[in-house]
Amino acid sequence: MYKAFVRGLSDLQAMAAQVHTKARTPVYGKGQTVNRFPVPDDKVPWSVAFPEYKPTYFEDAKLKKASYADPDILNNKAAPALKFNGTDAGELNRVSHEGRYSLDPDGLPLNPRGRTGIRGRGCLGRWGPNHAADPIVTRWKRDPKTGAKVVDPASGRPVLQFVSILRGDVKEWAIPGGMVDCGEEVSATLKREFGEEALDSTMADAAGKAALAAKVEAAFNHGVDLYKGYVDDPRNTDNAWMETVAVNFHDEDGDGLAMFQLHAGDDAIGVCWKDISRDLKLYASHHQFVEKAVQLRGAHW
Ligand code: BGC
């Protein structure tokens, strides 16, 4: 889709080798009281025997009515077969960025990174991969008076800023990403989510929406792929997990994307240009994605 950041993509193996931790947080989900069955680090891979493993079964009640959710294929044997490792008729992409995933004896997809302590989908709508896309929109921090790039005195490197949103659900700062809709191209998701969450396009009238969309369209021409694959997300379960494509859109001269009027919208309750450094605390694996943008741009970390 976009140019790939070669160093970033070769780092993918390193990320792939990491043992997931957020996907094993003891209590599952926000406001939930579901305890995950504890999985020690060495018992995470499916290839390691763990006869005592009795994952907690959990499916959020809202999935029964949600239009974006799959049927309950575990309890409803009459449900239509889903095309795992393929693309469903309605063009729903069930292919993982991580390669082919296996199915358990009940026909449920198995998390490619191993055990999580929860069986079922938890609060995720899809069995198997749930695809998201994350636009990392960056600019250089500049002195408001002179316009010169601000350099960090300790590292001697210029400070990069990215558009960050405060997620309404978990109240954590994050990249303004979101779920890929059924049949949607990832490139379209990146623009749509940025428009909805960072520019509040959902509140604009038809003409306003079109104007914002045109601006984003023009500014999102030159992205660099930073990451494609599994996300260590607290919503993950043994049978449903998050994957994403993170793409960097950078405004080198500060006269394009950098000039957007930011307004939090949709699931976001705050938005700002955030200074990037290693101390940032961000949602899910977003810290790692932002670090990749830093490496690509030679910025302060
Ligand atoms: C978020 C993305 C995130 C993904 C995986 C989605 O809900 O919108 O920003 O990368 O989950 O955590």
Short mmCIF file of C-alpha atoms and ligand atoms in Angstrom, two decimals:
data_model
loop_
_atom_site.label_atom_id
_atom_site.label_comp_id
_atom_site.label_asym_id
_atom_site.label_seq_id
_atom_site.Cartn_x
_atom_site.Cartn_y
_atom_site.Cartn_z
CA MET A 1 0.00 0.00 0.00
CA TYR A 2 2.45 2.63 1.22
CA LYS A 3 6.24 2.65 1.11
CA ALA A 4 7.52 0.34 3.85
CA PHE A 5 10.01 1.46 6.47
CA VAL A 6 12.49 -1.36 5.92
CA ARG A 7 14.17 -1.18 9.33
CA GLY A 8 10.74 -1.10 10.93
CA LEU A 9 9.49 -4.14 9.10
CA SER A 10 12.62 -6.16 9.87
CA ASP A 11 11.95 -5.34 13.53
CA LEU A 12 8.69 -7.17 13.06
CA GLN A 13 10.29 -10.49 13.95
CA ALA A 14 11.52 -8.98 17.21
CA MET A 15 8.02 -7.79 18.01
CA ALA A 16 6.59 -11.14 16.98
CA ALA A 17 8.91 -12.93 19.39
CA GLN A 18 7.62 -10.90 22.35
CA VAL A 19 5.44 -12.73 24.83
CA HIS A 20 2.11 -10.90 25.11
CA THR A 21 1.45 -9.32 28.51
CA LYS A 22 -1.48 -6.91 28.07
CA ALA A 23 -3.38 -9.88 26.68
CA ARG A 24 -2.89 -11.56 30.07
CA THR A 25 -3.94 -8.71 32.42
CA PRO A 26 -5.51 -10.52 35.40
CA VAL A 27 -8.95 -8.87 35.12
CA TYR A 28 -10.40 -8.79 31.62
CA GLY A 29 -11.75 -5.59 30.03
CA LYS A 30 -12.95 -2.27 31.40
CA GLY A 31 -15.59 -2.42 34.08
CA GLN A 32 -15.58 -6.22 33.91
CA THR A 33 -15.06 -8.63 36.73
CA VAL A 34 -13.90 -11.54 34.64
CA ASN A 35 -10.67 -13.07 35.88
CA ARG A 36 -8.35 -14.56 33.33
CA PHE A 37 -6.96 -17.99 34.09
CA PRO A 38 -3.34 -17.15 35.04
CA VAL A 39 -0.83 -18.08 32.34
CA PRO A 40 2.86 -17.90 33.33
CA ASP A 41 5.29 -16.63 30.66
CA ASP A 42 6.68 -20.07 29.89
CA LYS A 43 3.19 -21.53 29.34
CA VAL A 44 2.08 -18.93 26.79
CA PRO A 45 3.00 -20.88 23.61
CA TRP A 46 0.43 -23.48 22.55
CA SER A 47 3.36 -25.80 21.82
CA VAL A 48 4.15 -26.03 25.56
CA ALA A 49 1.98 -28.56 27.42
CA PHE A 50 -0.22 -27.02 30.16
CA PRO A 51 -2.66 -29.76 31.23
CA GLU A 52 -4.07 -27.67 34.12
CA TYR A 53 -5.11 -24.91 31.70
CA LYS A 54 -8.83 -24.12 32.14
CA PRO A 55 -9.39 -20.73 30.51
CA THR A 56 -12.36 -18.67 31.72
CA TYR A 57 -15.12 -18.64 29.09
CA PHE A 58 -16.31 -15.11 28.39
CA GLU A 59 -18.39 -13.48 25.68
CA ASP A 60 -19.68 -9.96 26.31
CA ALA A 61 -23.51 -9.99 26.27
CA LYS A 62 -23.56 -7.06 23.81
CA LEU A 63 -22.10 -9.30 21.06
CA LYS A 64 -25.45 -11.07 20.72
CA LYS A 65 -27.05 -7.93 19.31
CA ALA A 66 -24.07 -6.16 17.73
CA SER A 67 -24.34 -5.80 13.96
CA TYR A 68 -20.53 -5.89 13.59
CA ALA A 69 -20.19 -9.19 15.48
CA ASP A 70 -19.93 -12.76 14.17
CA PRO A 71 -22.44 -15.39 15.25
CA ASP A 72 -21.67 -17.47 18.33
CA ILE A 73 -20.24 -20.44 16.45
CA LEU A 74 -19.38 -22.26 19.66
CA ASN A 75 -22.90 -22.49 21.05
CA ASN A 76 -24.88 -22.28 17.85
CA LYS A 77 -23.87 -25.18 15.64
CA ALA A 78 -26.40 -24.07 13.00
CA ALA A 79 -24.50 -20.79 12.48
CA PRO A 80 -23.08 -20.37 8.96
CA ALA A 81 -19.44 -21.48 8.59
CA LEU A 82 -16.93 -18.62 8.71
CA LYS A 83 -14.06 -18.54 6.22
CA PHE A 84 -11.10 -18.58 8.59
CA ASN A 85 -7.73 -17.72 6.99
CA GLY A 86 -9.71 -16.37 4.05
CA THR A 87 -12.18 -13.70 3.04
CA ASP A 88 -15.88 -14.16 3.73
CA ALA A 89 -18.55 -13.55 1.17
CA GLY A 90 -19.39 -10.10 2.61
CA GLU A 91 -15.66 -9.32 1.95
CA LEU A 92 -14.76 -9.67 5.60
CA ASN A 93 -11.01 -10.20 5.85
CA ARG A 94 -10.20 -13.10 8.20
CA VAL A 95 -6.58 -13.42 7.05
CA SER A 96 -3.96 -12.73 9.72
CA HIS A 97 -0.89 -10.56 9.06
CA GLU A 98 0.96 -13.22 11.07
CA GLY A 99 0.36 -16.08 8.61
CA ARG A 100 -2.04 -19.03 8.88
CA TYR A 101 -3.57 -19.58 12.29
CA SER A 102 -4.78 -22.93 13.58
CA LEU A 103 -8.25 -23.93 14.73
CA ASP A 104 -8.94 -25.84 17.93
CA PRO A 105 -11.01 -29.07 17.97
CA ASP A 106 -14.21 -26.95 18.24
CA GLY A 107 -13.24 -25.03 15.10
CA LEU A 108 -12.31 -21.86 17.00
CA PRO A 109 -9.27 -19.87 15.77
CA LEU A 110 -6.24 -20.02 18.07
CA ASN A 111 -4.42 -16.83 19.06
CA PRO A 112 -1.10 -16.92 17.14
CA ARG A 113 0.79 -15.60 20.19
CA GLY A 114 -0.54 -18.24 22.53
CA ARG A 115 -2.67 -18.51 25.64
CA THR A 116 -4.47 -15.55 27.23
CA GLY A 117 -6.56 -17.17 30.00
CA ILE A 118 -9.89 -16.40 28.26
CA ARG A 119 -11.83 -18.65 25.88
CA GLY A 120 -14.51 -17.12 23.63
CA ARG A 121 -14.36 -13.66 22.06
CA GLY A 122 -14.42 -11.53 25.21
CA CYS A 123 -15.63 -8.18 23.92
CA LEU A 124 -14.19 -8.49 20.40
CA GLY A 125 -16.71 -8.93 17.61
CA ARG A 126 -14.82 -11.29 15.32
CA TRP A 127 -13.49 -14.76 15.88
CA GLY A 128 -9.81 -14.73 14.87
CA PRO A 129 -8.18 -11.48 13.73
CA ASN A 130 -10.01 -8.19 14.38
CA HIS A 131 -8.37 -5.74 11.98
CA ALA A 132 -7.56 -2.14 12.88
CA ALA A 133 -5.52 0.65 11.25
CA ASP A 134 -3.46 3.34 12.99
CA PRO A 135 -2.42 6.64 11.36
CA ILE A 136 0.64 8.13 13.08
CA VAL A 137 0.54 11.76 11.98
CA THR A 138 3.78 13.59 12.86
CA ARG A 139 5.40 17.01 12.64
CA TRP A 140 8.50 18.61 14.21
CA LYS A 141 8.02 20.59 17.40
CA ARG A 142 8.85 24.20 16.54
CA ASP A 143 9.61 27.33 18.51
CA PRO A 144 6.41 29.42 18.23
CA LYS A 145 8.40 32.63 17.70
CA THR A 146 11.21 31.60 15.35
CA GLY A 147 9.68 28.49 13.77
CA ALA A 148 12.97 26.65 14.37
CA LYS A 149 12.87 22.95 15.28
CA VAL A 150 13.08 22.35 19.02
CA VAL A 151 16.06 20.13 19.88
CA ASP A 152 16.16 18.11 23.10
CA PRO A 153 19.22 19.23 25.10
CA ALA A 154 20.01 15.71 26.36
CA SER A 155 19.79 13.72 23.11
CA GLY A 156 20.64 16.58 20.74
CA ARG A 157 17.83 15.39 18.47
CA PRO A 158 14.77 17.29 17.26
CA VAL A 159 11.52 16.57 19.07
CA LEU A 160 8.79 14.90 17.03
CA GLN A 161 5.10 15.40 17.83
CA PHE A 162 2.18 13.18 16.87
CA VAL A 163 -1.59 13.59 16.86
CA SER A 164 -2.80 11.75 19.93
CA ILE A 165 -6.35 11.20 21.12
CA LEU A 166 -7.66 10.47 24.59
CA ARG A 167 -9.78 7.34 24.25
CA GLY A 168 -13.16 7.71 25.91
CA ASP A 169 -13.37 4.01 26.85
CA VAL A 170 -10.13 3.52 28.81
CA LYS A 171 -9.08 7.19 29.27
CA GLU A 172 -5.62 6.48 27.84
CA TRP A 173 -3.78 8.49 25.18
CA ALA A 174 -3.59 6.67 21.88
CA ILE A 175 -3.11 6.91 18.13
CA PRO A 176 -6.43 7.89 16.47
CA GLY A 177 -6.91 4.46 14.95
CA GLY A 178 -9.93 2.25 14.56
CA MET A 179 -11.43 -0.89 13.17
CA VAL A 180 -11.38 -1.70 9.46
CA ASP A 181 -15.00 -1.93 8.33
CA CYS A 182 -16.19 -4.95 6.37
CA GLY A 183 -14.94 -4.63 2.77
CA GLU A 184 -13.00 -1.43 3.52
CA GLU A 185 -9.43 -0.82 2.27
CA VAL A 186 -6.94 -0.12 5.09
CA SER A 187 -5.98 3.15 3.37
CA ALA A 188 -9.62 4.29 3.65
CA THR A 189 -9.81 3.30 7.34
CA LEU A 190 -6.72 5.37 8.14
CA LYS A 191 -8.28 8.52 6.65
CA ARG A 192 -11.76 7.89 8.02
CA GLU A 193 -10.59 7.27 11.57
CA PHE A 194 -8.30 10.30 11.58
CA GLY A 195 -11.15 12.45 10.27
CA GLU A 196 -13.65 11.12 12.81
CA GLU A 197 -11.47 11.11 15.93
CA ALA A 198 -9.00 13.96 15.42
CA LEU A 199 -10.99 16.36 13.19
CA ASP A 200 -14.48 15.47 14.40
CA SER A 201 -15.78 15.04 10.86
CA THR A 202 -18.81 13.16 12.21
CA MET A 203 -20.24 16.46 13.50
CA ALA A 204 -19.81 18.38 10.22
CA ASP A 205 -22.61 18.87 7.67
CA ALA A 206 -22.29 17.18 4.28
CA ALA A 207 -20.24 20.01 2.75
CA GLY A 208 -17.99 20.22 5.81
CA LYS A 209 -17.46 16.44 5.76
CA ALA A 210 -16.48 16.52 2.08
CA ALA A 211 -14.07 19.43 2.65
CA LEU A 212 -12.37 17.65 5.55
CA ALA A 213 -12.19 14.39 3.62
CA ALA A 214 -10.53 16.18 0.69
CA LYS A 215 -7.92 17.74 2.99
CA VAL A 216 -7.10 14.41 4.60
CA GLU A 217 -7.04 12.71 1.20
CA ALA A 218 -4.41 15.16 -0.06
CA ALA A 219 -2.34 15.02 3.12
CA PHE A 220 -2.41 11.21 3.42
CA ASN A 221 -0.76 10.56 0.06
CA HIS A 222 2.69 9.71 1.31
CA GLY A 223 2.52 7.22 4.13
CA VAL A 224 5.27 4.89 5.32
CA ASP A 225 4.24 1.50 6.72
CA LEU A 226 5.71 1.05 10.19
CA TYR A 227 4.08 -2.13 11.41
CA LYS A 228 1.65 -4.85 10.34
CA GLY A 229 0.60 -7.59 12.67
CA TYR A 230 -0.59 -8.73 16.08
CA VAL A 231 -1.27 -6.15 18.80
CA ASP A 232 -0.78 -7.03 22.45
CA ASP A 233 -4.20 -5.66 23.42
CA PRO A 234 -6.05 -6.15 26.74
CA ARG A 235 -9.17 -7.30 24.83
CA ASN A 236 -7.41 -10.29 23.24
CA THR A 237 -8.51 -13.82 24.02
CA ASP A 238 -7.48 -17.32 22.98
CA ASN A 239 -9.89 -17.12 20.03
CA ALA A 240 -10.09 -13.42 19.09
CA TRP A 241 -7.30 -10.86 18.86
CA MET A 242 -6.41 -7.42 17.53
CA GLU A 243 -4.12 -6.83 14.54
CA THR A 244 -3.21 -3.52 13.00
CA VAL A 245 -1.41 -1.71 10.20
CA ALA A 246 0.39 1.39 11.52
CA VAL A 247 1.33 4.01 8.92
CA ASN A 248 3.31 7.23 9.42
CA PHE A 249 2.16 10.43 7.69
CA HIS A 250 4.80 13.10 8.29
CA ASP A 251 4.69 16.84 7.67
CA GLU A 252 8.37 17.77 7.31
CA ASP A 253 7.91 21.50 6.74
CA GLY A 254 5.02 22.10 9.11
CA ASP A 255 2.74 23.61 6.47
CA GLY A 256 0.36 20.73 5.69
CA LEU A 257 -0.95 18.23 8.23
CA ALA A 258 0.65 20.35 10.95
CA MET A 259 -1.91 23.09 10.30
CA PHE A 260 -5.04 20.95 10.82
CA GLN A 261 -7.50 22.27 13.41
CA LEU A 262 -7.83 19.33 15.78
CA HIS A 263 -11.21 18.51 17.37
CA ALA A 264 -11.84 15.34 19.32
CA GLY A 265 -14.77 13.37 17.96
CA ASP A 266 -16.40 9.93 17.87
CA ASP A 267 -14.74 7.68 20.52
CA ALA A 268 -12.16 10.37 21.43
CA ILE A 269 -12.66 12.83 24.30
CA GLY A 270 -9.42 14.76 23.81
CA VAL A 271 -6.91 15.43 21.04
CA CYS A 272 -3.55 17.21 20.84
CA TRP A 273 -0.11 17.24 19.27
CA LYS A 274 1.92 15.30 21.84
CA ASP A 275 5.69 15.58 22.24
CA ILE A 276 7.23 12.18 21.68
CA SER A 277 9.70 10.67 24.13
CA ARG A 278 10.30 7.24 25.64
CA ASP A 279 8.33 8.32 28.76
CA LEU A 280 5.00 8.45 26.93
CA LYS A 281 2.35 6.12 28.34
CA LEU A 282 0.09 4.98 25.53
CA TYR A 283 -2.71 2.50 24.90
CA ALA A 284 -1.99 -1.14 23.87
CA SER A 285 1.19 -1.39 21.71
CA HIS A 286 1.03 2.22 20.56
CA HIS A 287 4.28 3.10 22.35
CA GLN A 288 6.15 0.68 20.08
CA PHE A 289 4.54 2.05 16.92
CA VAL A 290 5.43 5.62 17.88
CA GLU A 291 9.00 4.53 18.60
CA LYS A 292 9.23 3.23 15.05
CA ALA A 293 8.21 6.64 13.72
CA VAL A 294 11.01 8.14 15.87
CA GLN A 295 13.58 5.74 14.39
CA LEU A 296 12.39 6.47 10.88
CA ARG A 297 12.61 10.26 11.35
CA GLY A 298 15.79 10.34 13.50
CA ALA A 299 13.99 12.14 16.31
CA HIS A 300 14.52 12.47 20.06
CA TRP A 301 13.31 9.50 22.10
C1 BGC B 1 -7.70 0.88 18.11
C2 BGC B 1 -6.35 0.91 17.43
C3 BGC B 1 -5.47 -0.13 18.08
C4 BGC B 1 -6.15 -1.48 18.02
C5 BGC B 1 -5.35 -2.52 18.73
C6 BGC B 1 -8.32 -0.48 18.04
O1 BGC B 1 -9.50 -0.48 18.78
O2 BGC B 1 -8.57 1.83 17.54
O3 BGC B 1 -5.78 2.17 17.61
O4 BGC B 1 -4.19 -0.22 17.52
O5 BGC B 1 -7.43 -1.41 18.63
O6 BGC B 1 -5.11 -2.20 20.05
#
